[in-house]
Amino acid sequence: MTELSGGTALPQERRVVTAIPGPRSRELMTRKQAAVAAGVGTVMPVFAARAGGGVLEDVDGNSFIDLGSGIAVTSVGNSAEAVVRRAAAQLELFTHTCVMVTPYEGYVEVCEELAKLTPGDHAKRSALFNSGAEAVENAVKIARSYTGRQAVVVFDHGYHGRTNLTMALTAKNMPYKQGFGPFAPEVYRVPVAYPFRWPTGPEHCAEEAAAQAIDQISKQVGARNVAAIVIEPLLGEGGFIEPARGFLPRIAEFARDNGIVFVADEIQSGFCRTGRWFACEDEGIVPDLITTAKGIAGGLPLAAVTGRAEIMDAVHSGGLGGTYGGNPVACAAALGAIETMRELDLNAKARRIEEVMKPRLEKMAQRHGVIGEVRGRGAMIAVELVRPGTKEPDPEATAAVARHCHQAGVLVLTTGTYGNVVRFLPPLVIGEDLLNEGLDVVEEALANLG
C-alpha cells in the first residue's frame, strides 16, 4: 500500500534500515546544535524527509509508523491531496497581502466554515491567527472587552500555550514556564475533575470537583469579576484527561449564570480528533468562544477564535489581527483539510481508531501492571503509567516505552503533568494494519520493562 505524498508514492510500512538515529540524521543534528537555540528540543533525533498517510520517512530511509501527527496537526495526513492542491493554487496567485490591508475570499470562506462546524446555531463570527497560543490570548482579550472584567479562571493540568499570558494560564511548570516569569496577572487556577486521581474515587469526581471549583471562584475571585473561564474539554498536555462526565456542563452553567464567557480550548482536541468535530460536543456543551489550531489546516500555521457574534463584535475595529493571521495559503490549506475531513468522514475514522486501540490497550493493562489507566476518545488515546499496585507516577517507565518504540520504528509521544503518560495521536487516515503493527511494538515495549 502506498500513499501519495508531495507527488511521490510513499510506502505505508514500518522500515528500520539503520541505527536510530542514522548517520545522516546524526550529521544534521550536529548542524542543528551549532545553529538552532538549545531551547528548541527534539522528541526523536531523526530528521524527516517525507511523510504521508500513517508513516514518516527520515533522511536515512527509515520509515516510522506515525502515532503522533505532529502533535495532532496532520490529522488528514501529511501532504493530503486537497490540502496540497488548494495551497499550491493559492501560491501561484499570491502569498500575502495582510487581511487588514486588503482582504481576500479565502479568509472569509474559512470563517464561514467555522460558523457551520462549531457547536450552536447562534450567529457567529471568527478571527484568524497563527498559533493556538495566539488564539487563546485573543479569546481572553475578546472576553475582557465584552465583559469589562479582568479575571480569568483556568484549571489544574491545563495547557494553553507559551506566550506570557498563556504561560500564566498553563498549569505545568517544566518545561513551559521555568525561568520565564513574571507572568500576566489576574489568572486563577481551580481543580479539574481528574477521575483516576480524585481522592474520593471517580464516582464522586464530577460533583465534588465542580463544587470545589465554583466555591474557589466565588470566594477567592468573585464571580462578577471573572471575564472568562478557559478549559480544554479533553486536557492535552496534562495527560489526555477526560473530565468526569457532568463536570463540564456544571462549569458551563455556572459561567452562563454569572455572565462569564465560557471558552473551550479545542486546539488539540478539535477537527474530528475525538470522533466529533469538537470534543465539547460529547456532553452537548455550546461554548461562547472556541479556540482552534493544530488540525485546522493540514500542517500549515493557522488558528482561530470563533464565537457568539455579540461577544466577538464587542472589540473595536483594529483591536484584533496580526500581520500573518489568516495567511491566504494557510486558509487555502484549511479549506482543503475540511474538504478531506468531510469526504473521508474522518469523525467515523477517529471512532474506528478508538475501537481498534482501546480494547488492545485494555488487554495490555490486564497483563502489565504498569498501566494504571487507559483513557481518551477517538484518535486521542493515552495510557497512564504507574508503579504497579499504586498510583505513583512512573515517568522512567514512560520514557523507556517511548524510547523502545522509537528505536523499533514507531513514533509515540509522552505527556502529562507527571511525565507518565504515553499519548497516541495517529493520523485519522492511518491504515488499520499499520495501527495494529504500531500497537504490537507498544506491547513489546511494555514487556521489555521486565
Short mmCIF file of N, CA and C in Angstrom, two decimals, residues 75-149:
data_model
loop_
_atom_site.label_atom_id
_atom_site.label_comp_id
_atom_site.label_asym_id
_atom_site.label_seq_id
_atom_site.Cartn_x
_atom_site.Cartn_y
_atom_site.Cartn_z
N SER A 75 -3.87 15.55 10.98
CA SER A 75 -4.97 14.58 11.11
C SER A 75 -5.42 14.04 9.76
N VAL A 76 -5.34 14.86 8.72
CA VAL A 76 -5.73 14.43 7.38
C VAL A 76 -4.57 13.76 6.64
N GLY A 77 -3.46 13.56 7.36
CA GLY A 77 -2.25 13.03 6.75
C GLY A 77 -1.36 14.16 6.28
N ASN A 78 -0.06 13.85 6.15
CA ASN A 78 0.86 14.83 5.59
C ASN A 78 0.66 14.91 4.08
N SER A 79 0.65 16.12 3.56
CA SER A 79 0.50 16.34 2.11
C SER A 79 -0.78 15.72 1.56
N ALA A 80 -1.88 15.87 2.30
CA ALA A 80 -3.18 15.41 1.80
C ALA A 80 -3.49 16.08 0.47
N GLU A 81 -4.06 15.34 -0.44
CA GLU A 81 -4.24 15.81 -1.82
C GLU A 81 -4.96 17.15 -1.89
N ALA A 82 -6.07 17.30 -1.18
CA ALA A 82 -6.84 18.54 -1.26
C ALA A 82 -6.08 19.71 -0.63
N VAL A 83 -5.31 19.43 0.41
CA VAL A 83 -4.51 20.48 1.04
C VAL A 83 -3.44 20.96 0.07
N VAL A 84 -2.72 20.03 -0.55
CA VAL A 84 -1.66 20.38 -1.49
C VAL A 84 -2.25 21.12 -2.71
N ARG A 85 -3.33 20.59 -3.24
CA ARG A 85 -3.95 21.19 -4.43
C ARG A 85 -4.37 22.63 -4.17
N ARG A 86 -5.08 22.86 -3.08
CA ARG A 86 -5.59 24.21 -2.81
C ARG A 86 -4.46 25.16 -2.42
N ALA A 87 -3.51 24.69 -1.60
CA ALA A 87 -2.40 25.56 -1.21
C ALA A 87 -1.53 25.92 -2.40
N ALA A 88 -1.27 24.94 -3.27
CA ALA A 88 -0.45 25.20 -4.46
C ALA A 88 -1.12 26.21 -5.38
N ALA A 89 -2.43 26.07 -5.56
CA ALA A 89 -3.15 27.02 -6.41
C ALA A 89 -3.06 28.44 -5.84
N GLN A 90 -3.18 28.55 -4.52
CA GLN A 90 -3.08 29.87 -3.90
C GLN A 90 -1.67 30.45 -4.01
N LEU A 91 -0.66 29.58 -3.89
CA LEU A 91 0.72 30.04 -4.01
C LEU A 91 0.98 30.71 -5.36
N GLU A 92 0.31 30.22 -6.39
CA GLU A 92 0.51 30.80 -7.72
C GLU A 92 -0.17 32.15 -7.87
N LEU A 93 -1.14 32.44 -7.00
CA LEU A 93 -1.87 33.70 -7.09
C LEU A 93 -1.20 34.81 -6.27
N PHE A 94 -1.04 34.58 -4.98
CA PHE A 94 -0.30 35.49 -4.12
C PHE A 94 -0.11 34.80 -2.77
N THR A 95 0.98 35.17 -2.08
CA THR A 95 1.28 34.55 -0.79
C THR A 95 0.83 35.39 0.39
N HIS A 96 0.60 36.70 0.17
CA HIS A 96 0.30 37.57 1.31
C HIS A 96 -0.18 38.91 0.80
N THR A 97 -1.15 39.46 1.50
CA THR A 97 -1.47 40.88 1.34
C THR A 97 -1.65 41.54 2.69
N CYS A 98 -1.88 40.75 3.72
CA CYS A 98 -2.32 41.14 5.07
C CYS A 98 -3.80 41.48 5.00
N VAL A 99 -4.59 40.67 5.67
CA VAL A 99 -6.05 40.82 5.60
C VAL A 99 -6.49 42.18 6.13
N MET A 100 -5.66 42.80 6.97
CA MET A 100 -6.02 44.12 7.49
C MET A 100 -5.74 45.23 6.48
N VAL A 101 -5.04 44.90 5.39
CA VAL A 101 -4.77 45.87 4.34
C VAL A 101 -5.74 45.65 3.18
N THR A 102 -5.65 44.47 2.56
CA THR A 102 -6.62 44.11 1.53
C THR A 102 -7.06 42.67 1.80
N PRO A 103 -8.30 42.47 2.19
CA PRO A 103 -8.77 41.11 2.50
C PRO A 103 -8.91 40.27 1.25
N TYR A 104 -9.17 38.96 1.44
CA TYR A 104 -9.28 38.01 0.34
C TYR A 104 -10.32 36.97 0.72
N GLU A 105 -10.87 36.32 -0.31
CA GLU A 105 -12.02 35.45 -0.12
C GLU A 105 -11.71 34.25 0.79
N GLY A 106 -10.49 33.71 0.71
CA GLY A 106 -10.16 32.52 1.49
C GLY A 106 -10.37 32.72 2.98
N TYR A 107 -10.01 33.88 3.48
CA TYR A 107 -10.19 34.19 4.90
C TYR A 107 -11.67 34.11 5.26
N VAL A 108 -12.50 34.72 4.43
CA VAL A 108 -13.95 34.71 4.68
C VAL A 108 -14.49 33.29 4.62
N GLU A 109 -14.04 32.51 3.64
CA GLU A 109 -14.51 31.13 3.49
C GLU A 109 -14.19 30.29 4.72
N VAL A 110 -12.99 30.45 5.26
CA VAL A 110 -12.64 29.69 6.47
C VAL A 110 -13.55 30.08 7.62
N CYS A 111 -13.80 31.37 7.79
CA CYS A 111 -14.69 31.82 8.86
C CYS A 111 -16.11 31.31 8.66
N GLU A 112 -16.56 31.25 7.41
CA GLU A 112 -17.88 30.68 7.13
C GLU A 112 -17.94 29.20 7.50
N GLU A 113 -16.88 28.47 7.19
CA GLU A 113 -16.84 27.04 7.54
C GLU A 113 -16.84 26.86 9.06
N LEU A 114 -16.09 27.68 9.76
CA LEU A 114 -16.06 27.58 11.21
C LEU A 114 -17.42 27.85 11.83
N ALA A 115 -18.16 28.79 11.24
CA ALA A 115 -19.52 29.06 11.74
C ALA A 115 -20.42 27.84 11.57
N LYS A 116 -20.23 27.10 10.49
CA LYS A 116 -21.03 25.89 10.26
C LYS A 116 -20.63 24.74 11.18
N LEU A 117 -19.33 24.59 11.40
CA LEU A 117 -18.82 23.39 12.07
C LEU A 117 -18.86 23.45 13.58
N THR A 118 -18.68 24.63 14.16
CA THR A 118 -18.60 24.74 15.61
C THR A 118 -19.99 24.60 16.24
N PRO A 119 -20.07 24.16 17.50
CA PRO A 119 -21.36 23.90 18.14
C PRO A 119 -22.23 25.15 18.26
N GLY A 120 -23.55 24.94 18.19
CA GLY A 120 -24.51 26.02 18.37
C GLY A 120 -25.03 26.58 17.07
N ASP A 121 -26.30 26.99 17.09
CA ASP A 121 -26.92 27.56 15.87
C ASP A 121 -27.08 29.07 15.96
N HIS A 122 -26.41 29.70 16.92
CA HIS A 122 -26.46 31.15 17.06
C HIS A 122 -25.59 31.81 15.99
N ALA A 123 -25.77 33.11 15.81
CA ALA A 123 -24.92 33.87 14.88
C ALA A 123 -23.49 33.87 15.42
N LYS A 124 -22.51 33.67 14.52
CA LYS A 124 -21.11 33.55 14.93
C LYS A 124 -20.22 34.44 14.08
N ARG A 125 -19.09 34.76 14.66
CA ARG A 125 -18.02 35.45 13.96
C ARG A 125 -16.72 34.72 14.29
N SER A 126 -15.70 34.89 13.45
CA SER A 126 -14.38 34.32 13.71
C SER A 126 -13.31 35.36 13.42
N ALA A 127 -12.16 35.15 14.04
CA ALA A 127 -10.94 35.89 13.71
C ALA A 127 -9.82 34.86 13.62
N LEU A 128 -8.93 35.02 12.64
CA LEU A 128 -7.89 34.03 12.37
C LEU A 128 -6.52 34.53 12.82
N PHE A 129 -5.73 33.58 13.31
CA PHE A 129 -4.40 33.88 13.83
C PHE A 129 -3.42 32.82 13.36
N ASN A 130 -2.24 32.75 13.99
CA ASN A 130 -1.19 31.85 13.52
C ASN A 130 -1.01 30.61 14.37
N SER A 131 -1.29 30.69 15.65
CA SER A 131 -0.98 29.59 16.56
C SER A 131 -2.05 29.46 17.62
N GLY A 132 -2.05 28.30 18.28
CA GLY A 132 -3.02 28.09 19.35
C GLY A 132 -2.87 29.09 20.47
N ALA A 133 -1.63 29.39 20.85
CA ALA A 133 -1.41 30.36 21.92
C ALA A 133 -2.00 31.73 21.55
N GLU A 134 -1.81 32.14 20.30
CA GLU A 134 -2.40 33.41 19.85
C GLU A 134 -3.91 33.37 19.95
N ALA A 135 -4.50 32.24 19.58
CA ALA A 135 -5.96 32.13 19.63
C ALA A 135 -6.46 32.27 21.06
N VAL A 136 -5.81 31.57 21.99
CA VAL A 136 -6.25 31.64 23.39
C VAL A 136 -6.06 33.06 23.93
N GLU A 137 -4.94 33.67 23.63
CA GLU A 137 -4.69 35.02 24.12
C GLU A 137 -5.74 35.99 23.58
N ASN A 138 -6.10 35.84 22.32
CA ASN A 138 -7.12 36.72 21.76
C ASN A 138 -8.51 36.42 22.31
N ALA A 139 -8.79 35.16 22.63
CA ALA A 139 -10.07 34.83 23.26
C ALA A 139 -10.20 35.56 24.60
N VAL A 140 -9.11 35.62 25.35
CA VAL A 140 -9.13 36.36 26.62
C VAL A 140 -9.33 37.85 26.38
N LYS A 141 -8.64 38.40 25.39
CA LYS A 141 -8.84 39.81 25.05
C LYS A 141 -10.30 40.09 24.72
N ILE A 142 -10.88 39.23 23.92
CA ILE A 142 -12.28 39.42 23.49
C ILE A 142 -13.22 39.35 24.70
N ALA A 143 -13.00 38.35 25.55
CA ALA A 143 -13.86 38.20 26.74
C ALA A 143 -13.74 39.41 27.66
N ARG A 144 -12.52 39.91 27.83
CA ARG A 144 -12.35 41.09 28.68
C ARG A 144 -13.03 42.31 28.09
N SER A 145 -12.92 42.47 26.78
CA SER A 145 -13.56 43.60 26.12
C SER A 145 -15.08 43.52 26.26
N TYR A 146 -15.62 42.34 26.08
CA TYR A 146 -17.08 42.14 26.13
C TYR A 146 -17.64 42.34 27.53
N THR A 147 -16.96 41.80 28.54
CA THR A 147 -17.50 41.82 29.90
C THR A 147 -17.08 43.05 30.70
N GLY A 148 -15.98 43.69 30.32
CA GLY A 148 -15.45 44.77 31.14
C GLY A 148 -14.79 44.27 32.41
N ARG A 149 -14.52 42.97 32.48
CA ARG A 149 -13.90 42.37 33.66
C ARG A 149 -12.47 41.94 33.32
#
